[in-house]
């Protein structure tokens, strides 16, 4: 007769089965808690090790570095957003996994007519979210980094300029709640304008930068780091109205991994106390 305490037991619909709860030890990035989940947000550019001592099922988001804005006489195009990959219920074995976060591209410098720099790819678990393309010198916004198609935002194509008066609007990104709150990622950068009465292109929701407004004296802004947003487009001809007519840099990418804090497994041995 076993008079000890019952262990590892679960009674479901009149049937006992054995259960074991394991709390994994995991490192890598900034760790937060969202209910029953742990969330690792990796924002440092370059490679960071995600290490787990337990096999687990994870969700993850990978966003590449955003493309920078281009510069041109008449207004350069906004940079394309970094590529966007969202996966759920993916199996990870025990081990070390490299999470590589891509940097954003460099914006065209002051008084330089040139296309914006491309963003750098982000990778995790064998998947790659490409870096966004740089904005061009003819006020055409860059494409995103997913496949080279689909416009400057991960959620929609960006707009092109209208007669040098309205800079192209950056394409909207995509919303994701992997951290526990809905956040937009991978928005495209807006194009620049230089003519009197012109309107600079707004950045796409998801970290896209705003295009330069030469007449209004507003410099281009960079894409937001950690979102892979594209940089705003710049101008080429400097003027007294604005000190720096260069284009905005692309925003750095991000890798986010989420998993259940306590992993419950069934079918294990159980001990029931005798009555």
Short mmCIF file of C-alpha atoms in Angstrom, two decimals:
data_model
loop_
_atom_site.label_atom_id
_atom_site.label_comp_id
_atom_site.label_asym_id
_atom_site.label_seq_id
_atom_site.Cartn_x
_atom_site.Cartn_y
_atom_site.Cartn_z
CA UNK A 1 0.00 0.00 0.00
CA UNK A 2 1.40 3.36 -1.02
CA UNK A 3 0.47 5.85 1.70
CA UNK A 4 2.44 8.72 0.19
CA UNK A 5 1.00 11.82 -1.42
CA UNK A 6 -0.43 11.55 -4.89
CA UNK A 7 1.90 13.07 -7.52
CA UNK A 8 1.72 14.03 -11.20
CA UNK A 9 -1.98 13.22 -11.32
CA UNK A 10 -4.80 14.86 -13.24
CA UNK A 11 -8.44 13.78 -13.12
CA UNK A 12 -10.31 14.50 -16.34
CA UNK A 13 -13.80 13.15 -17.02
CA UNK A 14 -13.39 10.42 -14.42
CA UNK A 15 -10.00 9.27 -15.75
CA UNK A 16 -6.59 9.86 -14.17
CA UNK A 17 -3.53 10.55 -16.34
CA UNK A 18 0.01 11.58 -15.51
CA UNK A 19 1.13 15.16 -16.11
CA UNK A 20 4.41 16.96 -15.66
CA UNK A 21 4.96 20.75 -15.70
CA UNK A 22 8.32 22.04 -16.91
CA UNK A 23 9.46 25.66 -16.79
CA UNK A 24 12.08 26.16 -19.52
CA UNK A 25 15.24 28.14 -18.92
CA UNK A 26 15.62 30.44 -21.93
CA UNK A 27 17.90 33.40 -22.66
CA UNK A 28 18.30 35.98 -25.39
CA UNK A 29 17.03 39.53 -25.83
CA UNK A 30 14.76 41.48 -23.52
CA UNK A 31 12.30 39.20 -21.70
CA UNK A 32 8.76 40.26 -20.77
CA UNK A 33 5.68 38.39 -19.56
CA UNK A 34 2.29 38.38 -21.28
CA UNK A 35 -0.11 36.25 -19.26
CA UNK A 36 0.94 32.61 -19.71
CA UNK A 37 3.66 33.56 -22.20
CA UNK A 38 7.26 34.72 -22.08
CA UNK A 39 8.26 37.12 -24.86
CA UNK A 40 11.87 37.65 -26.00
CA UNK A 41 12.35 40.85 -28.01
CA UNK A 42 15.73 40.98 -29.77
CA UNK A 43 16.59 44.44 -31.05
CA UNK A 44 20.41 44.54 -30.95
CA UNK A 45 21.70 44.53 -34.52
CA UNK A 46 23.86 41.60 -35.51
CA UNK A 47 23.59 38.10 -34.05
CA UNK A 48 22.10 37.25 -30.63
CA UNK A 49 21.84 33.70 -29.28
CA UNK A 50 18.39 32.45 -28.32
CA UNK A 51 19.11 29.49 -26.02
CA UNK A 52 16.59 27.00 -24.61
CA UNK A 53 17.17 23.96 -22.38
CA UNK A 54 13.74 22.54 -23.27
CA UNK A 55 12.10 21.59 -26.56
CA UNK A 56 9.18 23.93 -27.10
CA UNK A 57 6.59 25.31 -29.45
CA UNK A 58 7.05 29.00 -30.27
CA UNK A 59 5.57 31.87 -32.21
CA UNK A 60 7.96 34.37 -33.77
CA UNK A 61 8.15 37.56 -35.78
CA UNK A 62 11.08 38.52 -38.02
CA UNK A 63 11.38 42.00 -39.58
CA UNK A 64 14.29 43.02 -41.81
CA UNK A 65 16.04 46.38 -41.76
CA UNK A 66 14.20 49.15 -43.60
CA UNK A 67 15.52 50.80 -46.74
CA UNK A 68 16.68 54.42 -46.60
CA UNK A 69 15.21 57.33 -48.49
CA UNK A 70 16.70 58.55 -51.74
CA UNK A 71 17.57 62.15 -52.68
CA UNK A 72 16.84 63.99 -55.91
CA UNK A 73 16.31 67.47 -57.28
CA UNK A 74 12.55 67.61 -56.99
CA UNK A 75 12.33 65.10 -54.18
CA UNK A 76 13.59 61.55 -53.63
CA UNK A 77 11.52 58.47 -52.90
CA UNK A 78 10.96 56.93 -49.49
CA UNK A 79 12.67 53.69 -48.51
CA UNK A 80 10.90 50.36 -48.60
CA UNK A 81 10.08 48.55 -45.38
CA UNK A 82 11.99 45.52 -44.21
CA UNK A 83 10.55 42.11 -44.94
CA UNK A 84 7.94 40.73 -42.54
CA UNK A 85 7.61 37.07 -41.47
CA UNK A 86 5.15 35.94 -38.77
CA UNK A 87 4.97 32.27 -37.76
CA UNK A 88 2.93 30.43 -35.12
CA UNK A 89 3.23 26.99 -33.50
CA UNK A 90 6.78 26.27 -34.69
CA UNK A 91 8.82 23.53 -33.00
CA UNK A 92 12.24 24.35 -31.53
CA UNK A 93 14.56 21.65 -30.21
CA UNK A 94 16.88 22.07 -27.24
CA UNK A 95 19.80 24.21 -28.33
CA UNK A 96 21.09 27.58 -29.48
CA UNK A 97 19.48 29.52 -32.30
CA UNK A 98 21.03 32.62 -33.85
CA UNK A 99 18.66 35.58 -34.13
CA UNK A 100 20.16 38.10 -36.56
CA UNK A 101 18.66 41.61 -36.62
CA UNK A 102 19.36 43.63 -39.77
CA UNK A 103 20.31 47.30 -39.71
CA UNK A 104 18.46 49.95 -41.67
CA UNK A 105 19.98 51.40 -44.83
CA UNK A 106 21.87 54.70 -44.80
CA UNK A 107 20.02 57.73 -46.18
CA UNK A 108 21.48 59.81 -48.99
CA UNK A 109 23.68 62.55 -47.57
CA UNK A 110 23.10 66.30 -47.64
CA UNK A 111 23.40 67.78 -51.16
CA UNK A 112 23.83 64.33 -52.71
CA UNK A 113 21.62 62.95 -55.48
CA UNK A 114 21.57 59.20 -54.93
CA UNK A 115 19.31 56.26 -54.17
CA UNK A 116 18.93 55.25 -50.54
CA UNK A 117 20.84 52.34 -49.05
CA UNK A 118 19.22 48.92 -48.76
CA UNK A 119 18.35 47.47 -45.38
CA UNK A 120 20.06 44.31 -44.09
CA UNK A 121 18.27 40.96 -43.80
CA UNK A 122 17.03 39.60 -40.45
CA UNK A 123 17.06 35.83 -39.87
CA UNK A 124 15.84 33.25 -37.33
CA UNK A 125 15.16 29.51 -37.40
CA UNK A 126 16.22 29.20 -41.04
CA UNK A 127 13.94 31.98 -42.30
CA UNK A 128 14.99 35.34 -43.74
CA UNK A 129 13.10 38.63 -43.79
CA UNK A 130 14.85 40.66 -46.47
CA UNK A 131 16.09 44.21 -46.07
CA UNK A 132 13.97 46.92 -47.68
CA UNK A 133 15.04 48.61 -50.91
CA UNK A 134 16.30 52.18 -50.86
CA UNK A 135 14.17 54.98 -52.27
CA UNK A 136 15.05 56.11 -55.79
CA UNK A 137 16.02 59.49 -57.24
CA UNK A 138 12.78 59.98 -59.17
CA UNK A 139 10.44 60.13 -56.17
CA UNK A 140 9.37 56.53 -56.58
CA UNK A 141 9.17 54.80 -53.23
CA UNK A 142 11.28 51.69 -52.64
CA UNK A 143 9.84 48.20 -52.42
CA UNK A 144 9.67 46.15 -49.25
CA UNK A 145 12.05 43.33 -48.46
CA UNK A 146 9.72 40.33 -48.65
CA UNK A 147 10.15 39.43 -52.31
CA UNK A 148 11.05 42.72 -53.96
CA UNK A 149 7.35 43.14 -54.84
CA UNK A 150 4.29 44.57 -53.09
CA UNK A 151 5.24 48.23 -52.65
CA UNK A 152 7.00 50.03 -49.86
CA UNK A 153 4.99 48.74 -46.89
CA UNK A 154 4.49 45.17 -45.76
CA UNK A 155 0.72 45.68 -45.73
CA UNK A 156 0.19 47.85 -48.84
CA UNK A 157 2.02 49.51 -51.70
CA UNK A 158 3.34 53.02 -51.23
CA UNK A 159 2.21 55.90 -53.41
CA UNK A 160 4.31 57.82 -55.91
CA UNK A 161 4.73 61.58 -56.19
CA UNK A 162 2.23 63.84 -57.93
CA UNK A 163 3.93 66.50 -60.09
CA UNK A 164 6.63 67.13 -57.48
CA UNK A 165 3.98 68.73 -55.26
CA UNK A 166 2.92 65.76 -53.17
CA UNK A 167 5.54 63.29 -52.03
CA UNK A 168 4.53 59.65 -52.30
CA UNK A 169 2.90 58.26 -49.16
CA UNK A 170 4.66 55.33 -47.51
CA UNK A 171 2.83 52.01 -47.59
CA UNK A 172 1.18 50.85 -44.38
CA UNK A 173 2.77 48.03 -42.40
CA UNK A 174 1.14 45.05 -40.68
CA UNK A 175 -0.18 44.80 -37.13
CA UNK A 176 1.03 42.01 -34.84
CA UNK A 177 0.18 41.25 -31.18
CA UNK A 178 3.02 38.85 -30.39
CA UNK A 179 4.16 41.07 -27.49
CA UNK A 180 0.66 41.19 -26.03
CA UNK A 181 -0.23 44.54 -27.59
CA UNK A 182 -1.04 45.31 -31.20
CA UNK A 183 1.93 47.01 -32.89
CA UNK A 184 2.44 47.91 -36.55
CA UNK A 185 5.70 46.86 -38.16
CA UNK A 186 7.38 47.40 -41.55
CA UNK A 187 5.82 50.63 -42.79
CA UNK A 188 7.30 52.34 -45.85
CA UNK A 189 8.95 55.75 -45.92
CA UNK A 190 7.30 58.79 -47.50
CA UNK A 191 8.69 60.67 -50.49
CA UNK A 192 10.03 64.24 -50.41
CA UNK A 193 8.75 67.42 -52.05
CA UNK A 194 10.48 70.72 -52.66
CA UNK A 195 8.03 72.92 -54.55
CA UNK A 196 6.12 75.78 -52.95
CA UNK A 197 2.84 74.57 -51.51
CA UNK A 198 3.91 70.96 -51.69
CA UNK A 199 3.04 68.22 -49.23
CA UNK A 200 5.70 65.71 -48.09
CA UNK A 201 4.78 62.05 -48.08
CA UNK A 202 3.70 60.66 -44.73
CA UNK A 203 5.43 57.55 -43.43
CA UNK A 204 3.42 54.36 -43.46
CA UNK A 205 1.98 53.15 -40.14
CA UNK A 206 4.66 50.78 -38.91
CA UNK A 207 7.65 53.04 -38.39
CA UNK A 208 7.97 54.68 -41.82
CA UNK A 209 9.79 58.02 -41.93
CA UNK A 210 8.32 61.28 -43.26
CA UNK A 211 9.67 62.80 -46.46
CA UNK A 212 11.47 66.13 -46.56
CA UNK A 213 9.53 69.36 -47.12
CA UNK A 214 12.03 71.87 -48.54
CA UNK A 215 9.56 74.74 -48.72
CA UNK A 216 8.22 74.10 -45.22
CA UNK A 217 11.65 73.69 -43.69
CA UNK A 218 11.08 70.13 -42.43
CA UNK A 219 13.87 67.58 -42.66
CA UNK A 220 13.27 63.96 -43.61
CA UNK A 221 12.94 61.53 -40.70
CA UNK A 222 14.34 58.04 -40.33
CA UNK A 223 12.38 54.83 -40.00
CA UNK A 224 11.78 53.71 -36.43
CA UNK A 225 14.27 51.18 -35.06
CA UNK A 226 12.72 47.89 -34.02
CA UNK A 227 10.03 48.14 -36.70
CA UNK A 228 11.99 47.92 -39.97
CA UNK A 229 10.35 51.11 -41.23
CA UNK A 230 11.65 52.81 -44.37
CA UNK A 231 13.36 56.22 -44.27
CA UNK A 232 11.82 59.39 -45.66
CA UNK A 233 13.01 60.77 -49.00
CA UNK A 234 15.29 63.81 -49.29
CA UNK A 235 16.02 66.63 -51.72
CA UNK A 236 19.18 67.43 -53.67
CA UNK A 237 19.34 71.20 -53.99
CA UNK A 238 20.07 72.84 -50.64
CA UNK A 239 18.36 76.04 -49.66
CA UNK A 240 18.29 78.60 -46.89
CA UNK A 241 14.95 77.28 -45.65
CA UNK A 242 16.35 73.97 -44.44
CA UNK A 243 19.76 73.11 -43.04
CA UNK A 244 19.93 69.45 -44.06
CA UNK A 245 18.20 68.16 -47.16
CA UNK A 246 19.47 64.57 -46.80
CA UNK A 247 17.20 61.54 -46.69
CA UNK A 248 16.20 59.51 -43.64
CA UNK A 249 17.86 56.23 -42.65
CA UNK A 250 15.93 52.99 -42.58
CA UNK A 251 14.86 51.61 -39.21
CA UNK A 252 16.59 48.56 -37.76
CA UNK A 253 14.68 45.29 -37.80
CA UNK A 254 13.64 43.02 -34.92
CA UNK A 255 13.18 39.36 -33.95
CA UNK A 256 10.53 38.45 -31.35
CA UNK A 257 9.97 34.93 -29.94
CA UNK A 258 7.06 33.89 -27.70
CA UNK A 259 6.36 30.61 -25.85
CA UNK A 260 4.29 29.19 -23.00
CA UNK A 261 6.00 29.85 -19.65
CA UNK A 262 5.08 26.46 -18.11
CA UNK A 263 5.00 23.49 -20.48
CA UNK A 264 2.57 20.75 -19.41
CA UNK A 265 3.14 17.26 -20.81
CA UNK A 266 0.77 14.28 -20.41
CA UNK A 267 1.16 10.50 -20.47
CA UNK A 268 3.78 10.49 -17.71
CA UNK A 269 3.96 8.19 -14.69
CA UNK A 270 1.67 9.08 -11.78
CA UNK A 271 1.37 7.95 -8.17
CA UNK A 272 -2.05 7.77 -6.49
CA UNK A 273 -2.36 7.63 -2.72
CA UNK A 274 -4.15 4.49 -1.53
CA UNK A 275 -7.37 4.90 0.43
#
